PDB file of C-alpha atoms in Angstrom:
ATOM      1  CA  MET A  25       0.000   0.000   0.000  1.00  0.00           C
ATOM      2  CA  LYS A  26       1.332   3.403  -1.000  1.00  0.00           C
ATOM      3  CA  ALA A  27       1.672   6.099   1.657  1.00  0.00           C
ATOM      4  CA  LYS A  28      -0.464   9.189   1.188  1.00  0.00           C
ATOM      5  CA  ARG A  29       1.567  12.265   0.283  1.00  0.00           C
ATOM      6  CA  SER A  30       0.888  15.547   1.976  1.00  0.00           C
ATOM      7  CA  LEU A  31       1.654  19.025   0.758  1.00  0.00           C
ATOM      8  CA  ASP A  32       5.119  20.258   1.636  1.00  0.00           C
ATOM      9  CA  PRO A  33       5.003  23.646   3.437  1.00  0.00           C
ATOM     10  CA  LYS A  34       8.431  24.728   2.092  1.00  0.00           C
ATOM     11  CA  LYS A  35       7.390  23.960  -1.457  1.00  0.00           C
ATOM     12  CA  LEU A  36       4.068  25.734  -0.969  1.00  0.00           C
ATOM     13  CA  VAL A  37       5.832  28.887   0.224  1.00  0.00           C
ATOM     14  CA  VAL A  38       8.329  28.836  -2.664  1.00  0.00           C
ATOM     15  CA  THR A  39       5.451  28.158  -5.090  1.00  0.00           C
ATOM     16  CA  ALA A  40       3.579  31.210  -3.815  1.00  0.00           C
ATOM     17  CA  LEU A  41       6.713  33.373  -3.887  1.00  0.00           C
ATOM     18  CA  LEU A  42       7.514  32.389  -7.474  1.00  0.00           C
ATOM     19  CA  ALA A  43       3.890  32.957  -8.549  1.00  0.00           C
ATOM     20  CA  GLY A  44       3.989  36.403  -6.956  1.00  0.00           C
ATOM     21  CA  LEU A  45       7.348  37.183  -8.539  1.00  0.00           C
ATOM     22  CA  ALA A  46       6.065  36.210 -11.982  1.00  0.00           C
ATOM     23  CA  TYR A  47       2.911  38.275 -11.504  1.00  0.00           C
ATOM     24  CA  VAL A  48       4.798  41.378 -10.383  1.00  0.00           C
ATOM     25  CA  LEU A  49       7.448  41.114 -13.105  1.00  0.00           C
ATOM     26  CA  ASN A  50       4.783  40.566 -15.780  1.00  0.00           C
ATOM     27  CA  SER A  51       2.813  43.549 -14.473  1.00  0.00           C
ATOM     28  CA  PHE A  52       5.694  45.996 -14.625  1.00  0.00           C
ATOM     29  CA  VAL A  53       7.578  44.720 -17.656  1.00  0.00           C
ATOM     30  CA  HIS A  54       5.071  44.165 -20.419  1.00  0.00           C
ATOM     31  CA  PHE A  55       5.544  43.689 -24.120  1.00  0.00           C
ATOM     32  CA  PRO A  56       2.612  43.433 -26.536  1.00  0.00           C
ATOM     33  CA  ALA A  57       1.442  39.795 -26.602  1.00  0.00           C
ATOM     34  CA  MET A  58       4.553  38.645 -24.702  1.00  0.00           C
ATOM     35  CA  ALA A  59       5.203  37.683 -21.092  1.00  0.00           C
ATOM     36  CA  PRO A  60       8.850  36.627 -21.001  1.00  0.00           C
ATOM     37  CA  PHE A  61       9.106  36.857 -17.220  1.00  0.00           C
ATOM     38  CA  GLN A  62       6.512  34.115 -16.850  1.00  0.00           C
ATOM     39  CA  HIS A  63       8.902  31.781 -18.664  1.00  0.00           C
ATOM     40  CA  PHE A  64      11.846  33.075 -16.645  1.00  0.00           C
ATOM     41  CA  VAL A  65      10.048  32.022 -13.457  1.00  0.00           C
ATOM     42  CA  ASP A  66       8.735  28.791 -15.041  1.00  0.00           C
ATOM     43  CA  VAL A  67      12.280  27.537 -15.696  1.00  0.00           C
ATOM     44  CA  ILE A  68      13.326  28.362 -12.140  1.00  0.00           C
ATOM     45  CA  ALA A  69      10.185  26.706 -10.719  1.00  0.00           C
ATOM     46  CA  ALA A  70      10.706  23.580 -12.840  1.00  0.00           C
ATOM     47  CA  VAL A  71      14.190  23.118 -11.380  1.00  0.00           C
ATOM     48  CA  LEU A  72      13.564  24.178  -7.791  1.00  0.00           C
ATOM     49  CA  LEU A  73      10.089  22.720  -7.302  1.00  0.00           C
ATOM     50  CA  GLY A  74       9.510  20.077  -9.946  1.00  0.00           C
ATOM     51  CA  PRO A  75       6.665  19.699 -12.416  1.00  0.00           C
ATOM     52  CA  TRP A  76       3.579  19.856 -10.202  1.00  0.00           C
ATOM     53  CA  TYR A  77       4.474  22.689  -7.860  1.00  0.00           C
ATOM     54  CA  GLY A  78       5.907  24.508 -10.912  1.00  0.00           C
ATOM     55  CA  PHE A  79       2.551  24.007 -12.610  1.00  0.00           C
ATOM     56  CA  ALA A  80       0.791  25.371  -9.510  1.00  0.00           C
ATOM     57  CA  SER A  81       3.017  28.459  -9.519  1.00  0.00           C
ATOM     58  CA  ALA A  82       2.263  29.152 -13.190  1.00  0.00           C
ATOM     59  CA  LEU A  83      -1.453  28.501 -12.671  1.00  0.00           C
ATOM     60  CA  ILE A  84      -1.653  30.889  -9.704  1.00  0.00           C
ATOM     61  CA  CYS A  85       0.145  33.608 -11.661  1.00  0.00           C
ATOM     62  CA  GLY A  86      -2.053  33.004 -14.707  1.00  0.00           C
ATOM     63  CA  ILE A  87      -5.228  33.275 -12.655  1.00  0.00           C
ATOM     64  CA  LEU A  88      -3.992  36.505 -11.059  1.00  0.00           C
ATOM     65  CA  ARG A  89      -3.198  37.881 -14.503  1.00  0.00           C
ATOM     66  CA  MET A  90      -6.667  36.910 -15.741  1.00  0.00           C
ATOM     67  CA  MET A  91      -8.175  38.717 -12.747  1.00  0.00           C
ATOM     68  CA  SER A  92      -6.196  41.754 -13.897  1.00  0.00           C
ATOM     69  CA  GLY A  93      -7.810  41.748 -17.325  1.00  0.00           C
ATOM     70  CA  ARG A  94      -5.779  39.250 -19.357  1.00  0.00           C
ATOM     71  CA  THR A  95      -7.372  36.416 -21.332  1.00  0.00           C
ATOM     72  CA  ILE A  96      -7.154  32.673 -20.713  1.00  0.00           C
ATOM     73  CA  GLN A  97      -3.847  32.797 -22.584  1.00  0.00           C
ATOM     74  CA  ALA A  98      -2.271  33.886 -19.291  1.00  0.00           C
ATOM     75  CA  VAL A  99      -2.938  30.332 -18.073  1.00  0.00           C
ATOM     76  CA  THR A 100      -2.631  28.240 -21.235  1.00  0.00           C
ATOM     77  CA  GLY A 101       0.616  29.958 -22.198  1.00  0.00           C
ATOM     78  CA  ALA A 102       2.200  29.316 -18.820  1.00  0.00           C
ATOM     79  CA  ILE A 103       1.269  25.913 -17.436  1.00  0.00           C
ATOM     80  CA  PHE A 104       2.781  23.446 -19.892  1.00  0.00           C
ATOM     81  CA  GLY A 105       6.368  24.713 -19.757  1.00  0.00           C
ATOM     82  CA  PRO A 106       7.007  24.074 -16.056  1.00  0.00           C
ATOM     83  CA  ILE A 107       5.348  20.655 -16.205  1.00  0.00           C
ATOM     84  CA  LEU A 108       7.488  19.550 -19.124  1.00  0.00           C
ATOM     85  CA  GLY A 109      10.600  21.307 -17.762  1.00  0.00           C
ATOM     86  CA  GLY A 110      10.136  19.782 -14.318  1.00  0.00           C
ATOM     87  CA  LEU A 111       9.729  16.284 -15.737  1.00  0.00           C
ATOM     88  CA  VAL A 112      12.820  16.735 -17.912  1.00  0.00           C
ATOM     89  CA  TYR A 113      14.883  18.064 -15.005  1.00  0.00           C
ATOM     90  CA  ARG A 114      13.736  15.201 -12.789  1.00  0.00           C
ATOM     91  CA  LYS A 115      15.025  12.677 -15.358  1.00  0.00           C
ATOM     92  CA  THR A 116      18.170  14.409 -16.665  1.00  0.00           C
ATOM     93  CA  HIS A 117      19.259  17.266 -14.334  1.00  0.00           C
ATOM     94  CA  ASN A 118      20.245  19.072 -17.547  1.00  0.00           C
ATOM     95  CA  LEU A 119      19.459  22.786 -17.402  1.00  0.00           C
ATOM     96  CA  TYR A 120      19.686  23.204 -21.172  1.00  0.00           C
ATOM     97  CA  LEU A 121      17.030  20.543 -21.666  1.00  0.00           C
ATOM     98  CA  VAL A 122      14.818  22.354 -19.145  1.00  0.00           C
ATOM     99  CA  PHE A 123      15.195  25.470 -21.330  1.00  0.00           C
ATOM    100  CA  ALA A 124      14.184  23.460 -24.421  1.00  0.00           C
ATOM    101  CA  ALA A 125      11.254  21.876 -22.570  1.00  0.00           C
ATOM    102  CA  GLU A 126       9.965  25.291 -21.460  1.00  0.00           C
ATOM    103  CA  VAL A 127      10.203  26.651 -25.010  1.00  0.00           C
ATOM    104  CA  PHE A 128       8.436  23.597 -26.480  1.00  0.00           C
ATOM    105  CA  GLY A 129       5.863  23.429 -23.683  1.00  0.00           C
ATOM    106  CA  THR A 130       4.952  27.090 -24.095  1.00  0.00           C
ATOM    107  CA  GLY A 131       5.812  27.799 -27.718  1.00  0.00           C
ATOM    108  CA  VAL A 132       4.055  24.771 -29.122  1.00  0.00           C
ATOM    109  CA  ILE A 133       1.791  23.037 -26.594  1.00  0.00           C
ATOM    110  CA  GLY A 134       0.652  26.244 -24.856  1.00  0.00           C
ATOM    111  CA  ALA A 135       0.162  28.052 -28.153  1.00  0.00           C
ATOM    112  CA  LEU A 136      -1.864  25.210 -29.663  1.00  0.00           C
ATOM    113  CA  SER A 137      -4.000  24.826 -26.534  1.00  0.00           C
ATOM    114  CA  SER A 138      -4.813  28.549 -26.591  1.00  0.00           C
ATOM    115  CA  TYR A 139      -6.358  28.364 -30.054  1.00  0.00           C
ATOM    116  CA  PRO A 140      -9.674  26.633 -29.172  1.00  0.00           C
ATOM    117  CA  PHE A 141     -10.219  28.837 -26.115  1.00  0.00           C
ATOM    118  CA  MET A 142      -9.634  32.039 -28.036  1.00  0.00           C
ATOM    119  CA  LYS A 143     -11.620  30.931 -31.076  1.00  0.00           C
ATOM    120  CA  TYR A 144     -14.624  29.299 -29.427  1.00  0.00           C
ATOM    121  CA  LEU A 145     -14.782  30.788 -25.932  1.00  0.00           C
ATOM    122  CA  TYR A 146     -13.700  34.351 -26.741  1.00  0.00           C
ATOM    123  CA  GLY A 147     -14.975  34.367 -30.344  1.00  0.00           C
ATOM    124  CA  VAL A 148     -11.730  35.656 -31.839  1.00  0.00           C
ATOM    125  CA  ASP A 149     -11.506  35.124 -35.599  1.00  0.00           C
ATOM    126  CA  LEU A 150      -8.192  33.288 -35.996  1.00  0.00           C
ATOM    127  CA  PRO A 151      -6.887  32.242 -39.406  1.00  0.00           C
ATOM    128  CA  HIS A 152      -4.987  29.051 -38.429  1.00  0.00           C
ATOM    129  CA  TRP A 153      -4.827  26.522 -35.582  1.00  0.00           C
ATOM    130  CA  TYR A 154      -1.120  27.338 -35.155  1.00  0.00           C
ATOM    131  CA  TYR A 155      -1.734  31.105 -35.041  1.00  0.00           C
ATOM    132  CA  PHE A 156      -0.202  31.664 -31.594  1.00  0.00           C
ATOM    133  CA  VAL A 157       3.014  29.656 -32.108  1.00  0.00           C
ATOM    134  CA  PRO A 158       5.000  32.575 -33.615  1.00  0.00           C
ATOM    135  CA  PHE A 159       3.882  34.819 -30.738  1.00  0.00           C
ATOM    136  CA  TYR A 160       4.509  32.436 -27.845  1.00  0.00           C
ATOM    137  CA  THR A 161       7.820  30.984 -28.989  1.00  0.00           C
ATOM    138  CA  PRO A 162       9.933  34.198 -28.955  1.00  0.00           C
ATOM    139  CA  ALA A 163       8.636  35.140 -25.495  1.00  0.00           C
ATOM    140  CA  ALA A 164       9.425  31.633 -24.259  1.00  0.00           C
ATOM    141  CA  ILE A 165      12.928  31.738 -25.740  1.00  0.00           C
ATOM    142  CA  VAL A 166      13.721  35.112 -24.169  1.00  0.00           C
ATOM    143  CA  GLY A 167      12.226  34.305 -20.762  1.00  0.00           C
ATOM    144  CA  ALA A 168      13.538  30.746 -20.551  1.00  0.00           C
ATOM    145  CA  GLY A 169      16.953  32.044 -21.651  1.00  0.00           C
ATOM    146  CA  MET A 170      16.966  34.499 -18.740  1.00  0.00           C
ATOM    147  CA  GLY A 171      15.939  31.723 -16.351  1.00  0.00           C
ATOM    148  CA  LEU A 172      18.626  29.424 -17.740  1.00  0.00           C
ATOM    149  CA  ALA A 173      21.232  32.165 -17.323  1.00  0.00           C
ATOM    150  CA  LEU A 174      20.289  32.661 -13.666  1.00  0.00           C
ATOM    151  CA  LEU A 175      20.334  28.920 -12.992  1.00  0.00           C
ATOM    152  CA  LEU A 176      23.756  28.575 -14.638  1.00  0.00           C
ATOM    153  CA  VAL A 177      25.113  31.398 -12.452  1.00  0.00           C
ATOM    154  CA  LEU A 178      23.692  29.689  -9.363  1.00  0.00           C
ATOM    155  CA  GLN A 179      25.143  26.365 -10.504  1.00  0.00           C
ATOM    156  CA  LYS A 180      28.566  27.868 -11.126  1.00  0.00           C
ATOM    157  CA  ALA A 181      28.468  29.499  -7.673  1.00  0.00           C
ATOM    158  CA  GLY A 182      27.746  26.063  -6.196  1.00  0.00           C
ATOM    159  CA  VAL A 183      24.428  27.003  -4.610  1.00  0.00           C
ATOM    160  CA  LEU A 184      21.851  25.611  -7.038  1.00  0.00           C
ATOM    161  CA  GLN A 185      21.997  22.041  -5.764  1.00  0.00           C
ATOM    162  CA  GLN A 186      21.902  23.282  -2.165  1.00  0.00           C
ATOM    163  CA  MET A 187      18.761  25.260  -2.957  1.00  0.00           C
ATOM    164  CA  VAL A 188      17.133  22.280  -4.668  1.00  0.00           C
ATOM    165  CA  HIS A 189      17.987  19.967  -1.760  1.00  0.00           C
ATOM    166  CA  ARG A 190      16.770  22.402   0.908  1.00  0.00           C
ATOM    167  CA  ILE A 191      13.486  23.115  -0.850  1.00  0.00           C
ATOM    168  CA  ASN A 192      12.859  19.429  -1.504  1.00  0.00           C
ATOM    169  CA  GLY A 193      13.874  18.350   2.005  1.00  0.00           C
ATOM    170  CA  GLN A 194      16.700  16.076   0.883  1.00  0.00           C
TER     171      GLN A 194
END
């Protein structure tokens, strides 16, 4: 029989802090149709928290952004990257693959999942099912690149693994 898992208070606090950081950064630094700081935080959350708490962080930020007037794209464009990045990091511990997973998760999966919501729920006339891919991918590359750069600096300083171990209680 498998033991029931409970929520980890340290991970919950870091999840909330990263969600708040993403929300604040996206509120103050805004580009038309781009939220690169969401992807910056997603890469960090994928490594520090793993796929499911990273997902929760992105979801919380996306919901806050929707409450501030953004569309459902604030959620669909954010949640797939940290899930995929967290799963990749869990298997490989390769930061460059986490970057690639965030870009693919957002730039392709998030973009494609946004199409039906925007077309059928919001009634936006969109020409193609892949319409959002060219918009999401550059933002994901820029943001995930910033997150990768920070993680590489932390790794080179020898503190990244300590942070991961402390947050995950290892």
